[in-house]
PDB file of C-alpha atoms in Angstrom:
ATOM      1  CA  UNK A   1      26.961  -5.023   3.377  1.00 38.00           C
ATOM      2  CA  UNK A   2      25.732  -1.215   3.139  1.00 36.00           C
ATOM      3  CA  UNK A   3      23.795  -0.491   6.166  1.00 29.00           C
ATOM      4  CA  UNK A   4      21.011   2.270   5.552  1.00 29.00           C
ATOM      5  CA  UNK A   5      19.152   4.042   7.974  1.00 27.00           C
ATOM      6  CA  UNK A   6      17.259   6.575   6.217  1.00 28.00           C
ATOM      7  CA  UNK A   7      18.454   7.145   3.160  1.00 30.00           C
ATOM      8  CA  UNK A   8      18.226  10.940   2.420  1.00 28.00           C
ATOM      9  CA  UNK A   9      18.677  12.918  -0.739  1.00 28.00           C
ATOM     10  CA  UNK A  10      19.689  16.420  -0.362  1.00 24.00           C
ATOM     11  CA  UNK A  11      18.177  18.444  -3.315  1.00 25.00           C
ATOM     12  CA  UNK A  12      18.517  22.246  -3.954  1.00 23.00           C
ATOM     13  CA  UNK A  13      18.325  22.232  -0.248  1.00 23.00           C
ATOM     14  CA  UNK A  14      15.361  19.937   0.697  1.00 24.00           C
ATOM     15  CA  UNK A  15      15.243  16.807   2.224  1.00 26.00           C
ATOM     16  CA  UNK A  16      13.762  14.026   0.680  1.00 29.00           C
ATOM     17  CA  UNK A  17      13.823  10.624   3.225  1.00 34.00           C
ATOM     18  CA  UNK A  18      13.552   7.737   1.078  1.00 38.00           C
ATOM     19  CA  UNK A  19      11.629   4.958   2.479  1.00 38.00           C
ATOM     20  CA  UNK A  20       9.032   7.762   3.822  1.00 44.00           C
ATOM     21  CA  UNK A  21       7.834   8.794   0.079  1.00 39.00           C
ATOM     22  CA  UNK A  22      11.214   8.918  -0.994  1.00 36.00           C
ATOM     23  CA  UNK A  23      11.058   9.430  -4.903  1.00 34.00           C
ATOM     24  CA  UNK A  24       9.400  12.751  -6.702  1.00 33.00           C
ATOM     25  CA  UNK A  25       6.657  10.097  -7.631  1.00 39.00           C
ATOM     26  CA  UNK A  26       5.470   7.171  -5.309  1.00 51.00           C
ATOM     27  CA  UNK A  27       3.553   5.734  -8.266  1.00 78.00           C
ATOM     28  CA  UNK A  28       4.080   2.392 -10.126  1.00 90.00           C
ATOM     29  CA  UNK A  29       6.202   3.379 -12.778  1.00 93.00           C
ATOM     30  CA  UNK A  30       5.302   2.777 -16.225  1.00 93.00           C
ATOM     31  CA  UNK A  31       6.500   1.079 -19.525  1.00 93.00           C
ATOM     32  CA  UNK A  32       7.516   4.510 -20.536  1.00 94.00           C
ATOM     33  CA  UNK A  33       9.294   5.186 -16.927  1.00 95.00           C
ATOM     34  CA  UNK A  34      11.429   1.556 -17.460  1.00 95.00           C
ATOM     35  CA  UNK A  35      12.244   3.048 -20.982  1.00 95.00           C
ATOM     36  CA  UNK A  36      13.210   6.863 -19.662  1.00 95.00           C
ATOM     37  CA  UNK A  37      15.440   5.393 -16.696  1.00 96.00           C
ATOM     38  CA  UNK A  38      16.972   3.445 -19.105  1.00 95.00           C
ATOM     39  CA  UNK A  39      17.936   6.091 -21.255  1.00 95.00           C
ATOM     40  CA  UNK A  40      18.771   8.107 -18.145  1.00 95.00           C
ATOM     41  CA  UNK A  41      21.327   5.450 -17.362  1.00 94.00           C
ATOM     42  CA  UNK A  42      22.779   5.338 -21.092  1.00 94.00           C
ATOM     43  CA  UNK A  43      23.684   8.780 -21.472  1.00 94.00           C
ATOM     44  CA  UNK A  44      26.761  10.220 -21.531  1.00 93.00           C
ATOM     45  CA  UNK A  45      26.733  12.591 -18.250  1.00 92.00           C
ATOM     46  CA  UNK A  46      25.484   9.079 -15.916  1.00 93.00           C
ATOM     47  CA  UNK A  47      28.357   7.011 -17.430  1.00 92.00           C
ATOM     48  CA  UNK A  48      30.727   9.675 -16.807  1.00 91.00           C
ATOM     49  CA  UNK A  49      29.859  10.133 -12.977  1.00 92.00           C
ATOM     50  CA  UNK A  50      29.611   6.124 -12.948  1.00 92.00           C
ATOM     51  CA  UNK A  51      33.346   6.582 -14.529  1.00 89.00           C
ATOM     52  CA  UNK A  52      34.401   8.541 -11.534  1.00 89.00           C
ATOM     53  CA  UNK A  53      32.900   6.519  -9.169  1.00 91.00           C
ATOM     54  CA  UNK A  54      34.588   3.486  -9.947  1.00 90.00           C
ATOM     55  CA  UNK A  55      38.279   5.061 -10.271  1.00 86.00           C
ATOM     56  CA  UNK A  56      37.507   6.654  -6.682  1.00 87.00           C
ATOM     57  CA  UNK A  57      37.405   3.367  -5.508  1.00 86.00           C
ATOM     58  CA  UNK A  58      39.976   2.122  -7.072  1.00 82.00           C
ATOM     59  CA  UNK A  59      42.755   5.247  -5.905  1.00 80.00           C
ATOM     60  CA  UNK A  60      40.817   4.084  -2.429  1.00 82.00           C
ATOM     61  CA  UNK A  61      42.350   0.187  -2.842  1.00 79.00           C
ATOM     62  CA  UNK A  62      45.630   2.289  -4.085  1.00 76.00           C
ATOM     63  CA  UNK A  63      45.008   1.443  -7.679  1.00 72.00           C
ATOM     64  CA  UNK A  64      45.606   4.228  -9.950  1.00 65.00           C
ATOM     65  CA  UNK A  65      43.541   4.125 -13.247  1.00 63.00           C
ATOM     66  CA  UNK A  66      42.483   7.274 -15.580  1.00 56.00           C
ATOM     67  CA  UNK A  67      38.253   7.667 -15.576  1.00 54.00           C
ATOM     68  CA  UNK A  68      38.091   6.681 -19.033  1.00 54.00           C
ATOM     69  CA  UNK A  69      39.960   3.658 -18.760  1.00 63.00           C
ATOM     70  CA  UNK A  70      36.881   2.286 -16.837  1.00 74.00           C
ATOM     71  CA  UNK A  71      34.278   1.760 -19.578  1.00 83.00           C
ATOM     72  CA  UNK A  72      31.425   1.241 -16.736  1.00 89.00           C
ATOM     73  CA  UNK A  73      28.486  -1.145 -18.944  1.00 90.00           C
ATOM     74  CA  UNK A  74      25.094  -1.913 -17.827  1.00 92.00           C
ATOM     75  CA  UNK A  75      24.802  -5.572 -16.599  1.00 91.00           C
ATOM     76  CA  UNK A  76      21.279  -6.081 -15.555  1.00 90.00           C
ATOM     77  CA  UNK A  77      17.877  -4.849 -16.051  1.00 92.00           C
ATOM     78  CA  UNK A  78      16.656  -2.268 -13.679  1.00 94.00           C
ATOM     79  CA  UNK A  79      14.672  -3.682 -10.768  1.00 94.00           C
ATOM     80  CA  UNK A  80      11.482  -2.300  -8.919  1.00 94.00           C
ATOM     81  CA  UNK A  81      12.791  -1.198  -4.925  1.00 95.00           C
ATOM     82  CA  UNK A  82       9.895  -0.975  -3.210  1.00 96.00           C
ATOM     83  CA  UNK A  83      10.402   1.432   0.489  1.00 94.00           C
ATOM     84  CA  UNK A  84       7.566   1.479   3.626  1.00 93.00           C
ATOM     85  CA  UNK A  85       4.848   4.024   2.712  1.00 93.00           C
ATOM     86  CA  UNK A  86       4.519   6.937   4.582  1.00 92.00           C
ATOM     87  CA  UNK A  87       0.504   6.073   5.177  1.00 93.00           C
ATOM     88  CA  UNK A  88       1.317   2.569   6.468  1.00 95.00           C
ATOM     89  CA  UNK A  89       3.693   4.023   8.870  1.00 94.00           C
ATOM     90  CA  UNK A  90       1.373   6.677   9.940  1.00 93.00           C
ATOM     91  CA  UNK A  91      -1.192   3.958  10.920  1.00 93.00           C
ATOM     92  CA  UNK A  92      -4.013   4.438   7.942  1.00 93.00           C
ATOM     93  CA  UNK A  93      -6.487   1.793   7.559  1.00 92.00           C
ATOM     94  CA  UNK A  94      -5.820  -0.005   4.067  1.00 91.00           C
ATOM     95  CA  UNK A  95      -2.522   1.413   3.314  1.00 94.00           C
ATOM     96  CA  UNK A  96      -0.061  -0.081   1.302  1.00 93.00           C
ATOM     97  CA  UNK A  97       2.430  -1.406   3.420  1.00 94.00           C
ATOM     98  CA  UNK A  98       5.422  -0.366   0.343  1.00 95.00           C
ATOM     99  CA  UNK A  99       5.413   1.412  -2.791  1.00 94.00           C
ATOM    100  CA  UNK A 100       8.162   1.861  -5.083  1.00 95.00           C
ATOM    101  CA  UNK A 101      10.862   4.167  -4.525  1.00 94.00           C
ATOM    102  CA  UNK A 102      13.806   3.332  -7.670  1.00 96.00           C
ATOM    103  CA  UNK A 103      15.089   1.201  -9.745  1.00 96.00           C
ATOM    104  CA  UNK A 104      18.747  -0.032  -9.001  1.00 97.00           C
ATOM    105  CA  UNK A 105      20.467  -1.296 -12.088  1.00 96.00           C
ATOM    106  CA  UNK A 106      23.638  -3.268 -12.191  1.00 95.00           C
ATOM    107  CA  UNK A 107      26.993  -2.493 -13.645  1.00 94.00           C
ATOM    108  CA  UNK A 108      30.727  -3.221 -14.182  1.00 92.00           C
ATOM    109  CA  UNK A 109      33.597  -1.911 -15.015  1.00 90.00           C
ATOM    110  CA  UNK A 110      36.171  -3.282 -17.557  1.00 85.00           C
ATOM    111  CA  UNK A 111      38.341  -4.000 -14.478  1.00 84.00           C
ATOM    112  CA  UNK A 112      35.360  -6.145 -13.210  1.00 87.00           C
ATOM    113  CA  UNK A 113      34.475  -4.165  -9.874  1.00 89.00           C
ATOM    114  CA  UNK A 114      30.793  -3.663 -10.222  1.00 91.00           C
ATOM    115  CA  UNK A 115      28.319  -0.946  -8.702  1.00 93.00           C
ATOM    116  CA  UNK A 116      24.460  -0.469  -8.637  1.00 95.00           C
ATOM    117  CA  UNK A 117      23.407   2.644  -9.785  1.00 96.00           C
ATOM    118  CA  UNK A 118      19.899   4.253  -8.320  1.00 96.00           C
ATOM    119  CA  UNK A 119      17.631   5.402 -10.790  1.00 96.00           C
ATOM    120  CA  UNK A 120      14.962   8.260  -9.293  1.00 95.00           C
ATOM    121  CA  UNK A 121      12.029  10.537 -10.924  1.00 92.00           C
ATOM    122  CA  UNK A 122      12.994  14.203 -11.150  1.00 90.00           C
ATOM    123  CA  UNK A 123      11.417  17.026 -11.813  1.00 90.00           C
ATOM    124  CA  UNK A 124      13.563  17.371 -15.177  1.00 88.00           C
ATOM    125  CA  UNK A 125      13.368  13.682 -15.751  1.00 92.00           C
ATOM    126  CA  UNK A 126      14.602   9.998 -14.731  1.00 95.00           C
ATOM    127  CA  UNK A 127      17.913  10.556 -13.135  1.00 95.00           C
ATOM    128  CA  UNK A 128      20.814   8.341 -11.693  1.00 95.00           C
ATOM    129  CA  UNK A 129      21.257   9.950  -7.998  1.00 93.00           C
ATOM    130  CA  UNK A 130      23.252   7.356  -6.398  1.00 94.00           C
ATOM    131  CA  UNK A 131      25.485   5.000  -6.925  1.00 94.00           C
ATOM    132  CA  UNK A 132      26.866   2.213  -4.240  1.00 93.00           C
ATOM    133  CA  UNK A 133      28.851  -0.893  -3.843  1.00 91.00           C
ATOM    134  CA  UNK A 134      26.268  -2.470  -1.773  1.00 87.00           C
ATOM    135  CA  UNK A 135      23.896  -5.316  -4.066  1.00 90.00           C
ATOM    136  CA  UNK A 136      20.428  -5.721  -1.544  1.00 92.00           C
ATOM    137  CA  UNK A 137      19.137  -3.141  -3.578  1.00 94.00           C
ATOM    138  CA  UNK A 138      19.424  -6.072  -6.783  1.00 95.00           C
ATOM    139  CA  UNK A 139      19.893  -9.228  -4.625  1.00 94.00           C
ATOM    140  CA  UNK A 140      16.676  -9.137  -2.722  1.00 95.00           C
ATOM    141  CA  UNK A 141      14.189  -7.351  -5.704  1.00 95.00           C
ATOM    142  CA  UNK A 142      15.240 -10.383  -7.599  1.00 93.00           C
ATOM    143  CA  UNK A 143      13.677 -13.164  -5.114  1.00 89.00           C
ATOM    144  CA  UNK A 144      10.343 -11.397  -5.856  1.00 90.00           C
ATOM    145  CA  UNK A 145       8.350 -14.057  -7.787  1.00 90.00           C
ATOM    146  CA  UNK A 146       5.549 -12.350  -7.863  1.00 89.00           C
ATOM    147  CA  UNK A 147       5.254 -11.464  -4.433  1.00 92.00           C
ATOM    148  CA  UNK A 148       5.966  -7.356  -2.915  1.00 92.00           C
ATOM    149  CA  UNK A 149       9.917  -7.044  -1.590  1.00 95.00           C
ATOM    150  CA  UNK A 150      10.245  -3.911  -0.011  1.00 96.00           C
ATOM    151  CA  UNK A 151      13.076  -2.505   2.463  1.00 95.00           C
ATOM    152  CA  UNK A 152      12.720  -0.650   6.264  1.00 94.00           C
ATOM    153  CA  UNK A 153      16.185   1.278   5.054  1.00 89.00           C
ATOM    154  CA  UNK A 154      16.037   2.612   8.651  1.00 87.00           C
ATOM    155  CA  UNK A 155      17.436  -0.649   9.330  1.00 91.00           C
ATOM    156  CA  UNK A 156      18.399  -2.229   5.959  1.00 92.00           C
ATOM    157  CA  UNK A 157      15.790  -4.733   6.772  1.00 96.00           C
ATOM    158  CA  UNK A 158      14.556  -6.589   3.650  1.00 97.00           C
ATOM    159  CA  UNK A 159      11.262  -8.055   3.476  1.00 97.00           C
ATOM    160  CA  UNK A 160       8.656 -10.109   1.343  1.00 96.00           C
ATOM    161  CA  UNK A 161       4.678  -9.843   1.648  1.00 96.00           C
ATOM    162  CA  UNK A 162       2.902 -13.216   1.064  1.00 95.00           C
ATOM    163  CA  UNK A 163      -0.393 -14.674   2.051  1.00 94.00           C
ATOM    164  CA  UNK A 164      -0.838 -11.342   3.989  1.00 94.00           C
ATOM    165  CA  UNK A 165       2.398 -11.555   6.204  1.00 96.00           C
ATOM    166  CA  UNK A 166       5.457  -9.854   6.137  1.00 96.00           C
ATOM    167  CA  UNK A 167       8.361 -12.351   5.979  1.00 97.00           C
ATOM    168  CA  UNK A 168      12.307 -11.575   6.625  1.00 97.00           C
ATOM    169  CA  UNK A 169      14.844 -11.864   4.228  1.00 96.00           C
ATOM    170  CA  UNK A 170      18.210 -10.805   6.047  1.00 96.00           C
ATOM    171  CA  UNK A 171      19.113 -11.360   9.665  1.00 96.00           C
ATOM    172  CA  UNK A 172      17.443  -7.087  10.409  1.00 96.00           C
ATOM    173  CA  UNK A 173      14.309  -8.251   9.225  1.00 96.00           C
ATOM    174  CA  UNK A 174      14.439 -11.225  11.425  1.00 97.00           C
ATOM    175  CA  UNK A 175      15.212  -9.031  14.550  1.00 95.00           C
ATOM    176  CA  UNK A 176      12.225  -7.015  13.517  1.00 95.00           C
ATOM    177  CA  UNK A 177       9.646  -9.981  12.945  1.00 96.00           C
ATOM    178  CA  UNK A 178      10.978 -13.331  13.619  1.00 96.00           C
ATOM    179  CA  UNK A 179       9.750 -15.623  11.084  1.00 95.00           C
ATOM    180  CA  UNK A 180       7.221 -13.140  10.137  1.00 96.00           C
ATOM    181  CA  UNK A 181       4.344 -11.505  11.194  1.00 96.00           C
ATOM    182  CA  UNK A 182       0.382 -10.443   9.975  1.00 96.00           C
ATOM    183  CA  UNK A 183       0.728  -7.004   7.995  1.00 96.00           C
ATOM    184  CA  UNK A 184      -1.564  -5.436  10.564  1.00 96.00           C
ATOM    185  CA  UNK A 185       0.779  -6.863  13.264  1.00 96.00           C
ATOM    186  CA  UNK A 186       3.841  -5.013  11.207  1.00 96.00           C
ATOM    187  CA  UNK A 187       1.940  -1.928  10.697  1.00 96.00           C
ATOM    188  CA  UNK A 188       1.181  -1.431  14.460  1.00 95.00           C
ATOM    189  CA  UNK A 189       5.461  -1.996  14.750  1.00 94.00           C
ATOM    190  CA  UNK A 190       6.764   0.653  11.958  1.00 95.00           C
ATOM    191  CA  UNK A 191       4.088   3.275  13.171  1.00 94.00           C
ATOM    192  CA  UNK A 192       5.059   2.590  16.973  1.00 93.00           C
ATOM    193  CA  UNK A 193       8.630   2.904  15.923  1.00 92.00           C
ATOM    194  CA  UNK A 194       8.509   5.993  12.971  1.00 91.00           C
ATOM    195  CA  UNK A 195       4.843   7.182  13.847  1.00 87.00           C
ATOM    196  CA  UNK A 196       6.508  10.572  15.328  1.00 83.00           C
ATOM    197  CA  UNK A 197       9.217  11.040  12.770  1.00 80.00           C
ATOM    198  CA  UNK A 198       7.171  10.998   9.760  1.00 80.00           C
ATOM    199  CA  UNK A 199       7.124  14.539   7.471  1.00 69.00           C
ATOM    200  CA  UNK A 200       5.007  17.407   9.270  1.00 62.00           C
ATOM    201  CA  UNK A 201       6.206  15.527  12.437  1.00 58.00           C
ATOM    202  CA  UNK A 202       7.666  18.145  15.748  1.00 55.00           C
ATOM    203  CA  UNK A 203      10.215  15.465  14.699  1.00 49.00           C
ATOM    204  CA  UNK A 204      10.758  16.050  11.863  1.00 48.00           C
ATOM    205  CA  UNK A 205      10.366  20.222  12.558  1.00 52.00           C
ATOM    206  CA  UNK A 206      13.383  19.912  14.704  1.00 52.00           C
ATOM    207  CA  UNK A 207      15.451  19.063  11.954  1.00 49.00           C
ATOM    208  CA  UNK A 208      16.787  15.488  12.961  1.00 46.00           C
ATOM    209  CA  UNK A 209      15.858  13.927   9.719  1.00 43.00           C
ATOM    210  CA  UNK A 210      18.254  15.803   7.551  1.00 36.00           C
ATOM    211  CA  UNK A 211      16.798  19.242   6.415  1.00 29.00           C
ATOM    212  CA  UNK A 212      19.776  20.751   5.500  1.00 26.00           C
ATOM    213  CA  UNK A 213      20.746  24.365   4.332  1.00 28.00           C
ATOM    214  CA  UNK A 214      22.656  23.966   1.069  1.00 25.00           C
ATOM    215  CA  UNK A 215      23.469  27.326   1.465  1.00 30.00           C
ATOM    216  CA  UNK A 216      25.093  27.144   4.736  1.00 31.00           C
ATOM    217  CA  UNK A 217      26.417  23.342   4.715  1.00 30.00           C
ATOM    218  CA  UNK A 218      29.381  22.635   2.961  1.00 34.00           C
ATOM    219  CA  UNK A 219      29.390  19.704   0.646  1.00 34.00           C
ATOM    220  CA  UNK A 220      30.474  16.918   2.651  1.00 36.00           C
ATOM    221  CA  UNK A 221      34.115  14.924   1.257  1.00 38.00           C
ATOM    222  CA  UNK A 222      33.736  11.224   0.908  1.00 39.00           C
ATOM    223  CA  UNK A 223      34.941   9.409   3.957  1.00 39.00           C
ATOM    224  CA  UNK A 224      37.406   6.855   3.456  1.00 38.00           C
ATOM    225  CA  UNK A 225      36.393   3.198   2.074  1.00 40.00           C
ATOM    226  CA  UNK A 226      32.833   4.717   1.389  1.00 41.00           C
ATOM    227  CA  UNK A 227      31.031   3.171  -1.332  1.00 52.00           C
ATOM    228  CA  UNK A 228      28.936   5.730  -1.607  1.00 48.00           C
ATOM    229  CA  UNK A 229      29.777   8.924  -3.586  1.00 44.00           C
ATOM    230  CA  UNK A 230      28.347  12.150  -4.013  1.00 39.00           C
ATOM    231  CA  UNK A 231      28.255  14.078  -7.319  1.00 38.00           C
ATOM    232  CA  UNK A 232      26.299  17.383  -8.779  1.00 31.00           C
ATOM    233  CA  UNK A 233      23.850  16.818 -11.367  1.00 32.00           C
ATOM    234  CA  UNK A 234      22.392  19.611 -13.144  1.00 29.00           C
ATOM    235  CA  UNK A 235      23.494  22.324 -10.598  1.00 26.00           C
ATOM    236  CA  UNK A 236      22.454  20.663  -7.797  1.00 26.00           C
ATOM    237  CA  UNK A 237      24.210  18.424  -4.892  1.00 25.00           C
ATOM    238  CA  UNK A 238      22.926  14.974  -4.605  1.00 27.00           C
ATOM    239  CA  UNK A 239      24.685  13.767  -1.415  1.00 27.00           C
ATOM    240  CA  UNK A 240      22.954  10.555   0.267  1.00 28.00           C
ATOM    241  CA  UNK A 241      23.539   9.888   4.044  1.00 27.00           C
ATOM    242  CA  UNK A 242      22.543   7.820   6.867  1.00 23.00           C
ATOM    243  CA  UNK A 243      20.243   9.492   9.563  1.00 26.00           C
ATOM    244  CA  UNK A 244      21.146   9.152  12.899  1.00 26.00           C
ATOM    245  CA  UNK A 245      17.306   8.258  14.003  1.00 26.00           C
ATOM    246  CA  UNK A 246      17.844   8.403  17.710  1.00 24.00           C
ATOM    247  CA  UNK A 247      20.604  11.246  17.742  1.00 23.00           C
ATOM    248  CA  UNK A 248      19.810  13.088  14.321  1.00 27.00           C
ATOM    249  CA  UNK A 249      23.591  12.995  13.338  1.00 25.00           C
ATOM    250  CA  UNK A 250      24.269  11.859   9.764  1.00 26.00           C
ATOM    251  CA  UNK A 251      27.204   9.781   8.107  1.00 26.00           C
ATOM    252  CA  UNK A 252      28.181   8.976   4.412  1.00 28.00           C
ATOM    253  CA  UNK A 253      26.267   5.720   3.446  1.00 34.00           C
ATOM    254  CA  UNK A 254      29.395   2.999   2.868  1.00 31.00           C
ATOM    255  CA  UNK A 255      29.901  -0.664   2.452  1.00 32.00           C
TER     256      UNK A 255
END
């Protein structure tokens, strides 16, 4: 199970904290969006980084394959992942509790290991800037059925809205809520909890949600068994991490 606590992409040397207005765009993404991430994920330079990514798991497991001998295919449809807004959080009357943050698309190898690839508006365009072992990101999206599922990544709690309550799907949305609770109930939680670590926070200012110096950081090496993996895209170094929320220290996301 991948166990996020902030997700954080490290663009061109800002921070962006998914979960807290994590995409370029927190709106509803369009016909024309579903239709640009999928060609995103088509292209040639996404199925060669998705080619990478599954042979360096495979030298990790001691299995030595060439890149190309992985022919990575999309499986699935991409699916709506919806991340606590950064309004609900902050305590705003009428907020939406979640609004969408990617889509996570499945895929496989012709060796049959499979990965979910993140899709995310850029500046330059729909781009795939992650890629993970982990399947919440599908798993839980899928049990929607109409109603909201969104994630508290802090915590890789997964939730569903219905009937105005917020009800657990994993065991760290349980520990959060029990067997649910009234959305202004949850609200008055996540703003007690993240109310001071929001962006513009003294939090924040202090640097322990990322906020890192490309310049002076050196790209961090994937640690061992990590089913995460970093890659450059169009000049710049997509690296996603945990955040340390109580100590500011940050890991490589992993299964």
């Amino acid at each position: 199970m991948n166990v996020f606590r902030g997700l954080v992409t490290l663009l061109a040397g800002s921070a962006l904290v998914l979960g807290f207005g994590g995409t370029a765009s927190a709106s509803e993404p369009s016909n024309t969006d579903v239709a640009a991430a999928k060609q995103a994920l088509a292209s040639a330079d996404t199925t060669a980084k998705l080619s990478s990514f599954f042979g360096q798991l495979d030298q990790r497991s001691g299995v030595a394959r060439a890149d190309s001998a992985q022919e990575p295919k999309v499986t699935g449809e991409p699916l709506r992942v919806y991340s606590l807004d950064p309004a609900f959080v902050a305590g705003t009357p009428g907020a939406t509790p979640a609004t969408f943050a990617y889509f996570a698309v499945r895929t496989q190898a012709s060796t049959g290991r499979q990965a979910t690839v993140w899709l995310t508006p850029e500046p330059a365009g729909w781009a795939a800037t992650n890629f993970t072992t982990g399947t919440e990101e599908l798993t839980y999206p899928a049990q929607a059925h109409g109603d909201v599922v969104f994630t508290e990544p802090q915590v890789n709690a997964w939730y569903r809205i219905r009937d105005g309550r917020v009800l657990p799907l994993n065991d760290p949305a349980r520990s959060r809520v029990g067997e649910g609770l009234a959305l202004p109930a949850y609200q008055q939680l996540v703003h007690r909890l993240y109310g001071d670590k929001l962006p513009g926070s003294a939090y924040r200012a202090q640097g322990k949600l990322g906020g890192y110096d490309l310049a002076a950081t050196p790209a961090p090496a994937p640690a061992p068994g990590s089913g995460s993996w970093p890659f450059v895209a169009g000049g710049a170094l997509l690296a996603l991490g945990l955040i340390g929320w109580a100590t500011g220290t940050v890991t490589r996301a992993r299964r």
